[in-house]
Tab-separated table of C-alpha atoms and ligand atoms in Angstrom:
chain	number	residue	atom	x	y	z
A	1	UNK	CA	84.680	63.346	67.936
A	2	UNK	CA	87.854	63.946	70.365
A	3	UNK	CA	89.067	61.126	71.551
A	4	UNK	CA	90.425	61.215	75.405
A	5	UNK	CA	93.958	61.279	74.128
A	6	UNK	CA	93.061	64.496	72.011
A	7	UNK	CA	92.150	66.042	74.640
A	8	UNK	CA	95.390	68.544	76.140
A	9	UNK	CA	94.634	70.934	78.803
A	10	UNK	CA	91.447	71.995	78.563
A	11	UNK	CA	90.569	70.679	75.723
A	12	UNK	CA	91.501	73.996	73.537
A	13	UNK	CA	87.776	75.694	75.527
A	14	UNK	CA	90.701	78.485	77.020
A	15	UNK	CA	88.847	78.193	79.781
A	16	UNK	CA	91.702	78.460	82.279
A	17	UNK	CA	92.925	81.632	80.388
A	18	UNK	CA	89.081	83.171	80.420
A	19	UNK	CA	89.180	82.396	84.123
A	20	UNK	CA	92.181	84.348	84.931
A	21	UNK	CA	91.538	87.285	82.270
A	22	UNK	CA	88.150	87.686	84.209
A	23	UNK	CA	89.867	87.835	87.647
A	24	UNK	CA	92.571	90.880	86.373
A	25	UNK	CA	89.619	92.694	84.797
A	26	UNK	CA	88.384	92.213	89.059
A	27	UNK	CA	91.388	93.489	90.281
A	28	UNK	CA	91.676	96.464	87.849
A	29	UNK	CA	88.459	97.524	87.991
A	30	UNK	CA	88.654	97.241	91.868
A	31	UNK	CA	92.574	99.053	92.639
A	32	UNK	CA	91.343	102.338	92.968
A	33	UNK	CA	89.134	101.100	95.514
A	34	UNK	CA	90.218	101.684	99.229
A	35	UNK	CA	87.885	99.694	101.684
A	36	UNK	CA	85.619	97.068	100.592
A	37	UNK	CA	83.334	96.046	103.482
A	38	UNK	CA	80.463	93.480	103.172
A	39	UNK	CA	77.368	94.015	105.416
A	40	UNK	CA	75.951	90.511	106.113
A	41	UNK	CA	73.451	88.865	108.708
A	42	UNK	CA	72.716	85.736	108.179
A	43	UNK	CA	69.398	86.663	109.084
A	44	UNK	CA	66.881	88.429	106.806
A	45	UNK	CA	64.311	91.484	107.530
A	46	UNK	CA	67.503	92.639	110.284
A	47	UNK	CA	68.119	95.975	108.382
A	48	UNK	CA	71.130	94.850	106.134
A	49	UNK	CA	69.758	97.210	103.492
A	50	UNK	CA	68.743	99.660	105.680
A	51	UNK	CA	72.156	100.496	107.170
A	52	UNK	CA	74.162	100.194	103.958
A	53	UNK	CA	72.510	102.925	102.570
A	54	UNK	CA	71.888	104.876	105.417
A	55	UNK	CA	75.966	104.122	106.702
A	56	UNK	CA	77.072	104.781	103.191
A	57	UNK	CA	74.685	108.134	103.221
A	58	UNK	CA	76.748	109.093	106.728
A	59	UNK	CA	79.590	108.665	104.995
A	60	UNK	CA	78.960	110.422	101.729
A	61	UNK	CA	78.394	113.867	103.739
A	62	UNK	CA	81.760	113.426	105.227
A	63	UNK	CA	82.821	113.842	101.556
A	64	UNK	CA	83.923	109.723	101.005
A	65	UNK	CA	83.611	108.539	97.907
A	66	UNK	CA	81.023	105.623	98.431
A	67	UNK	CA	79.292	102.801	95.954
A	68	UNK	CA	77.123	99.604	96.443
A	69	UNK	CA	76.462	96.385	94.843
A	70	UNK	CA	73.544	95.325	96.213
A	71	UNK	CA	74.446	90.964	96.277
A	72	UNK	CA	70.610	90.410	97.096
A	73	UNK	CA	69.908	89.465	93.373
A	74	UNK	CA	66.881	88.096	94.031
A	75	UNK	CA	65.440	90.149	96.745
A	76	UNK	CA	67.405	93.564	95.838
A	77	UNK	CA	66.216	96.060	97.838
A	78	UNK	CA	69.006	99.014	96.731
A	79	UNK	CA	67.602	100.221	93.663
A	80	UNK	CA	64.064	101.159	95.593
A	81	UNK	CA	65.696	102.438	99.054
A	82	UNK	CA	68.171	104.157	96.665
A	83	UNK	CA	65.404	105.819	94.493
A	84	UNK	CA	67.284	104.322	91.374
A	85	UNK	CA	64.525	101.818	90.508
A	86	UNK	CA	64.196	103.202	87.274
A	87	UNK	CA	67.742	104.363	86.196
A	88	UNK	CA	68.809	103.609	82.944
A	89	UNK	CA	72.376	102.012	82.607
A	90	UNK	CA	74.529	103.737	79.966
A	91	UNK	CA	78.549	102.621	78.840
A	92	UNK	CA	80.818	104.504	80.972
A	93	UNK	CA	84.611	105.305	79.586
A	94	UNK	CA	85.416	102.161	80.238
A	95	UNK	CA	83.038	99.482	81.446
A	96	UNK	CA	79.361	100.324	82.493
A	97	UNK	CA	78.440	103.295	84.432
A	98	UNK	CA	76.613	103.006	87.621
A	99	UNK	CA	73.595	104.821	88.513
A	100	UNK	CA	73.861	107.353	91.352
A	101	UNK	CA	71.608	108.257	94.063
A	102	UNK	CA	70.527	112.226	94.511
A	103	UNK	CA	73.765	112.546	96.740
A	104	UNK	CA	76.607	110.851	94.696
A	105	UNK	CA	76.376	106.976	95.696
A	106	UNK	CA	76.884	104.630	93.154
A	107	UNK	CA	74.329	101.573	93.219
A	108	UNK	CA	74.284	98.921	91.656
A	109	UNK	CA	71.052	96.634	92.199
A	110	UNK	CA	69.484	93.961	90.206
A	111	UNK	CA	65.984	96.179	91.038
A	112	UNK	CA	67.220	98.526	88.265
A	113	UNK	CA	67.235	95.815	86.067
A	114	UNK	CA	64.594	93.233	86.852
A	115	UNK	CA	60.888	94.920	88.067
A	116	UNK	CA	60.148	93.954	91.666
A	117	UNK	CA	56.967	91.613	90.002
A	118	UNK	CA	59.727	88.924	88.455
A	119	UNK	CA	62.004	86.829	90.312
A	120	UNK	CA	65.235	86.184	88.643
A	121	UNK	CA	65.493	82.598	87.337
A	122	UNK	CA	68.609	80.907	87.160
A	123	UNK	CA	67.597	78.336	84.533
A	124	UNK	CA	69.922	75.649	83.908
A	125	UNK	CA	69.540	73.001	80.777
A	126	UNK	CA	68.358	69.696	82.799
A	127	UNK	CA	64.827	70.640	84.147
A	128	UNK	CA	64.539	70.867	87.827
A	129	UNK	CA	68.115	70.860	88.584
A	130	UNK	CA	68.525	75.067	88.346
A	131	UNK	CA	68.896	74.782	92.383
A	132	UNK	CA	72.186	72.935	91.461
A	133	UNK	CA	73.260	75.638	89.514
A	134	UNK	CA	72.145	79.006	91.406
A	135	UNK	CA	75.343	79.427	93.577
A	136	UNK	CA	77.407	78.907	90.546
A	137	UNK	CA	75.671	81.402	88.036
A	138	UNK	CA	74.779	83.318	91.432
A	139	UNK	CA	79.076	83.709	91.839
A	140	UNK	CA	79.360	84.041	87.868
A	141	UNK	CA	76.566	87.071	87.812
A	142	UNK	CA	78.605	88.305	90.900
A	143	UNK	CA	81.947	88.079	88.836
A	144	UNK	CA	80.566	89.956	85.601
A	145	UNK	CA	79.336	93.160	87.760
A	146	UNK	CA	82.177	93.582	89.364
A	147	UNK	CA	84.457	92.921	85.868
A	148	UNK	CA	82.067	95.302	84.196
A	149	UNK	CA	81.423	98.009	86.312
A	150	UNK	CA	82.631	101.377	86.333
A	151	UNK	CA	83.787	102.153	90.336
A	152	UNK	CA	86.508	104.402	89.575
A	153	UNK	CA	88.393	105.978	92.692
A	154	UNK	CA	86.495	104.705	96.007
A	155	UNK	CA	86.745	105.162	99.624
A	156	UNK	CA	84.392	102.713	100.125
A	157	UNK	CA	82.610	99.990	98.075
A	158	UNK	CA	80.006	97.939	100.624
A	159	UNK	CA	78.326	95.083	99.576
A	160	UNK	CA	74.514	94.204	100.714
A	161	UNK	CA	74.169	90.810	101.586
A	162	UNK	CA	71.546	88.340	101.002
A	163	UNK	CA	70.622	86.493	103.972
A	164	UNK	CA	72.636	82.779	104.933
A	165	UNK	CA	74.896	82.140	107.469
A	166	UNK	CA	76.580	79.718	104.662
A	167	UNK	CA	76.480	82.066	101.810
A	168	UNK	CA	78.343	84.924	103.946
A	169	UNK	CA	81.030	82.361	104.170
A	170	UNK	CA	80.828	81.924	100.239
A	171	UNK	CA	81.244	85.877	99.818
A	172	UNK	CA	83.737	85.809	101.576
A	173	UNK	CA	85.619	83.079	100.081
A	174	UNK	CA	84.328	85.273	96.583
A	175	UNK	CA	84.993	88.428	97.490
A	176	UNK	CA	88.294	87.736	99.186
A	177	UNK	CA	90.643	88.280	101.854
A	178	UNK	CA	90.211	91.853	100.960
A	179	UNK	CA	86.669	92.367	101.956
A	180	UNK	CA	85.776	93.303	105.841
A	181	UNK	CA	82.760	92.299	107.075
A	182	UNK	CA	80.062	94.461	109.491
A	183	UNK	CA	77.143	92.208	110.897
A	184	UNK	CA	73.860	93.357	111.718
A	185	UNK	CA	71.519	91.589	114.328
A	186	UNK	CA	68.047	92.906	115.990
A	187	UNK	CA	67.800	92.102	119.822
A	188	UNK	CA	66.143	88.948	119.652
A	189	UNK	CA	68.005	85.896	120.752
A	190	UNK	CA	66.577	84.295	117.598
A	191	UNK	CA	68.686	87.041	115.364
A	192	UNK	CA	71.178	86.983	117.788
A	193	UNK	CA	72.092	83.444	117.070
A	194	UNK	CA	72.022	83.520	113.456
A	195	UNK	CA	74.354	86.216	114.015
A	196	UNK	CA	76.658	84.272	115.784
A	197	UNK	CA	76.728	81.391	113.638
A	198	UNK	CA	77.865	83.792	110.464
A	199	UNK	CA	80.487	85.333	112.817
A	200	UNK	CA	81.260	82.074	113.875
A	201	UNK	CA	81.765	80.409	109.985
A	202	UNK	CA	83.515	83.761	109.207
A	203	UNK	CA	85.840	83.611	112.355
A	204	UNK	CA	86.474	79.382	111.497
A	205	UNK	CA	87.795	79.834	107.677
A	206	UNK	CA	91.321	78.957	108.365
A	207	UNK	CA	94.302	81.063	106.284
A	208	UNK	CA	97.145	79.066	105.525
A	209	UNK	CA	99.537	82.018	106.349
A	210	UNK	CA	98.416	82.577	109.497
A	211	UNK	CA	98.657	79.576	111.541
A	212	UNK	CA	95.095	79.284	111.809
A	213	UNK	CA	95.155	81.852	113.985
A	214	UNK	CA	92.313	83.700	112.400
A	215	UNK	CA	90.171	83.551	109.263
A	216	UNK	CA	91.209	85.710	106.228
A	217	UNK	CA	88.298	88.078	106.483
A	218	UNK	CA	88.438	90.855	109.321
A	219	UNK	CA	85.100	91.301	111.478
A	220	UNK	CA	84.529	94.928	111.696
A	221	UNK	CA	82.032	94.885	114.127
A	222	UNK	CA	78.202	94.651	114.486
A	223	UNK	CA	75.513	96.614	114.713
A	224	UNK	CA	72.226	95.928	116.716
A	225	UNK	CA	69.446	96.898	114.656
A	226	UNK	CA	65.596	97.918	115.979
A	227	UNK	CA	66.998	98.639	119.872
A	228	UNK	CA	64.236	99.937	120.832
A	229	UNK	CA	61.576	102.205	118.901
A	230	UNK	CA	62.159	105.910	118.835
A	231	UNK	CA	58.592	107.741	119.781
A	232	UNK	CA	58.236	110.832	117.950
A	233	UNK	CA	55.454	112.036	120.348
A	234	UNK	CA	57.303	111.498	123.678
A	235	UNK	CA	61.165	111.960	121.559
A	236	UNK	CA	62.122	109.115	123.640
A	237	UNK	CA	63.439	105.320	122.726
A	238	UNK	CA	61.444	102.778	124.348
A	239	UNK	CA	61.967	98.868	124.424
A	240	UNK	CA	60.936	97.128	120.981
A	241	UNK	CA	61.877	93.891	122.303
A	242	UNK	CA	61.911	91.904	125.530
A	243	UNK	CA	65.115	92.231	127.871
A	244	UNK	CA	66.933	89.066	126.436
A	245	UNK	CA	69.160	86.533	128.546
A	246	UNK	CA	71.730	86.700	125.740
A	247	UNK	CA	73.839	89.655	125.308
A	248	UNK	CA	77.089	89.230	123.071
A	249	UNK	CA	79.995	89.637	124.771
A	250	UNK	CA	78.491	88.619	128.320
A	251	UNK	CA	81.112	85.706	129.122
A	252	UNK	CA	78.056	83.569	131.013
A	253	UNK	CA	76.019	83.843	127.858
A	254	UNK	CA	75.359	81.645	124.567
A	255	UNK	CA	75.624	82.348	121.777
A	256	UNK	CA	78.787	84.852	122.537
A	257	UNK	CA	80.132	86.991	119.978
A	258	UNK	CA	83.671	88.046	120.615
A	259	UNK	CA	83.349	91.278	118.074
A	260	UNK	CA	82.925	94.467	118.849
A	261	UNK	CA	80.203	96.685	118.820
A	262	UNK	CA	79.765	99.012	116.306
A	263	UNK	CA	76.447	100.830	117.492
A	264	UNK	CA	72.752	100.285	118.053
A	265	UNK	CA	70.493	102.159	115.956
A	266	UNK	CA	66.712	102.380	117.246
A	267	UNK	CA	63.369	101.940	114.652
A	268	UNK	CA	62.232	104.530	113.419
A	269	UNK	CA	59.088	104.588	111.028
A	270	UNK	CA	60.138	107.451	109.847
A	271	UNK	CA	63.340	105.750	108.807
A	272	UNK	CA	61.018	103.011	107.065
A	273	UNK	CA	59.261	105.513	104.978
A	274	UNK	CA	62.424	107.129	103.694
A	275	UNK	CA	63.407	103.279	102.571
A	276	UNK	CA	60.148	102.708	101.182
A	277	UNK	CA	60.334	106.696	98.894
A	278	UNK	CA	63.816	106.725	97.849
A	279	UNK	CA	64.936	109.528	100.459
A	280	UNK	CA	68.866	110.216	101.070
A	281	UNK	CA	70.418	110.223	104.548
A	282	UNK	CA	70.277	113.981	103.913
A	283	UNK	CA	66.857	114.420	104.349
A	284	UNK	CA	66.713	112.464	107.776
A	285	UNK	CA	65.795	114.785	110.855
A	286	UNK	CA	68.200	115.412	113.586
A	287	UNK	CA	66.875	112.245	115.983
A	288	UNK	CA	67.968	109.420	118.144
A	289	UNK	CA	68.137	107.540	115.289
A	290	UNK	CA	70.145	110.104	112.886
A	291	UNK	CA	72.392	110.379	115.503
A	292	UNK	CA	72.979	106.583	116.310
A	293	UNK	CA	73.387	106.111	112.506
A	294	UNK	CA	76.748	108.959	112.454
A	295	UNK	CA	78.214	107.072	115.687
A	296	UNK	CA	77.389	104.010	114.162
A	297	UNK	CA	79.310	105.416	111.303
A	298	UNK	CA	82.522	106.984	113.060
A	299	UNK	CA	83.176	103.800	114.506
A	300	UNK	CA	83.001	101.815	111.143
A	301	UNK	CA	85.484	104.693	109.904
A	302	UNK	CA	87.884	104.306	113.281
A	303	UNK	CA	87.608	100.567	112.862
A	304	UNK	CA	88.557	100.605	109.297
A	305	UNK	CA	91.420	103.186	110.258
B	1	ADP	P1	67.405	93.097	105.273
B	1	ADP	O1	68.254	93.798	104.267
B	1	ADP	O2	68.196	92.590	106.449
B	1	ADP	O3	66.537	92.026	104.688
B	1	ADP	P2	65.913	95.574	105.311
B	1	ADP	O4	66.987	96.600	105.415
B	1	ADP	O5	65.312	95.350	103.960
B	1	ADP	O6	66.403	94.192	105.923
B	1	ADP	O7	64.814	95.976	106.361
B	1	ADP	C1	63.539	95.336	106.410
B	1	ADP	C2	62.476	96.408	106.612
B	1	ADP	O8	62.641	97.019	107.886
B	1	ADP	C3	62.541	97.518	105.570
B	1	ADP	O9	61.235	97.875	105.224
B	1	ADP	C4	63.230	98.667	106.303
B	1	ADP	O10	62.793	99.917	105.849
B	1	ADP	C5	62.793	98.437	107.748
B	1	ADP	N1	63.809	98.868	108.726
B	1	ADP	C6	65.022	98.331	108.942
B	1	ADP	N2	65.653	98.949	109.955
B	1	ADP	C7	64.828	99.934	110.382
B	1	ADP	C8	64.886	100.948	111.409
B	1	ADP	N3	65.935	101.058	112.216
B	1	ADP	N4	63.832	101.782	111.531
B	1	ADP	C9	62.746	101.662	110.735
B	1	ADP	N5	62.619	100.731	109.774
B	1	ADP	C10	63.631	99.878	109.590
């Protein structure tokens, strides 16, 4: 056995040099890449799934070059909404190809991989203690995709949160300084707050460059989800929720949310059943709610401009 004075470095494990080989094959694989943008909550059940797809669907029939990693590993809801539950993964020229959707998006989603019966364990060696381990080998799972994937040239790569107002912070802190962020809430004060609390621990990460003026990740905007429910039978958008106390941005208000906003997009169950089949953006109708989604869209494109 190695005594402690053996021991130089690392202990000959490389694991310094593994470390740093693994972050290069990041930044390769990711240089072609022009915007990466993060859609978080905080919350769950807001729509964070929803509006990546349907966003990056807007997006993709203005021509951009669009891909997602669904981050949800353990609730991934991509690979359905995507209609890619059941694509097969196959070596690109490179590193692995990614599935794409009827209209060109590239998705990645643990759904592909894992059927939606199983959850995915992160088992670690000492029974009962996996809980210690799941951010860890959640972050390490994270790190392999994105080493291992083939994204190629990108406008955009968006990432689909899992819910957490503490884990946005740690996917940020991942994903890096890089990554913008786009934050969806419903109109309930309840979401609203959760909201605010994610903007808040996004807005409080202090960057050693800057003074602590502002945190290292920018805060695109957010987007109110479910505002209102669009009525096919009177084409109107009515109230989904009661008129709340708490509007962002209203300086006699708490929680207030100094970011702009992006958009509200109404619900639709129309919209839901799309999710539910697979459908592309394409195939939407021209409604309220296809029409929310492209301004919704523009002003993620302006604010990224
Ligand atoms: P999250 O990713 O925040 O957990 P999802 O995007 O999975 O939320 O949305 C939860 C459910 O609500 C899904 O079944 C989805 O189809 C539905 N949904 C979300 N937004 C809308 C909307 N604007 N209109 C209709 N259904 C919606």
């Amino acid at each position: 056995m190695k005594g402690y004075h053996d021991i130089v470095g690392d202990g000959g494990s490389r694991i310094l040099e593994q470390v740093a080989e693994k972050q290069n094959r990041i930044a390769d694989g990711l240089a072609a890449v022009r915007h990466l943008v993060a859609v978080g909550s905080g919350k769950g059940g807001v729509g964070k799934s929803t509006l990546t797809l349907h966003l990056a669907g807007a997006l993709r029939e203005r021509g951009l070059r669009i891909a997602i990693l669904d981050a949800d590993f353990n609730g991934p809801s991509q690979a359905r909404m995507a209609g890619v539950q059941d694509a097969v993964f196959v070596p690109g020229q490179h590193r692995m190809a990614l599935p794409r959707t009827v209209n060109g998006i590239a998705v990645f989603s643990m759904g592909s991989l894992v059927p939606e019966s199983k959850a995915l364990d992160f088992d670690s060696a000492a029974h009962g203690d996996s809980h210690t381990w799941r951010a860890t080998k959640e972050f390490a799972l994270l790190g392999e995709i994105l080493a291992s994937s083939e994204w190629g040239e990108l406008d955009l790569l968006m990432f689909d949160l899992p819910p957490g107002a503490d884990r946005t912070v740690q996917y940020a802190d991942f994903l890096g300084p890089r990554t913008s962020f786009v934050l969806v809430t419903i109109p309930s004060e309840v979401s609203r707050g959760v909201v605010a609390r994610s903007a808040a621990a996004l807005l409080a990460r202090r960057s050693p460059g800057d003074g602590g003026a502002k945190g290292p990740n920018r805060i695109l905007g957010y987007v109110e989800n479910m505002s209102g429910y669009f009525c096919r039978d009177c084409n109107a958008v009515k109230p989904l929720f009661p008129p709340s106390r708490n509007r962002f941005n209203e300086a006699d208000s708490q929680p207030t949310l100094e970011i702009p906003c992006l958009g509200t997009v109404p619900f639709d169950p129309e919209l839901a059943r799309h999710c539910d089949r697979g459908m592309p953006f394409a195939a939407l109708p021209d409604t309220p709610v296809r029409r929310a989604l492209d301004h919704v869209t523009q002003n993620l494109l302006d604010s990224l401009s």
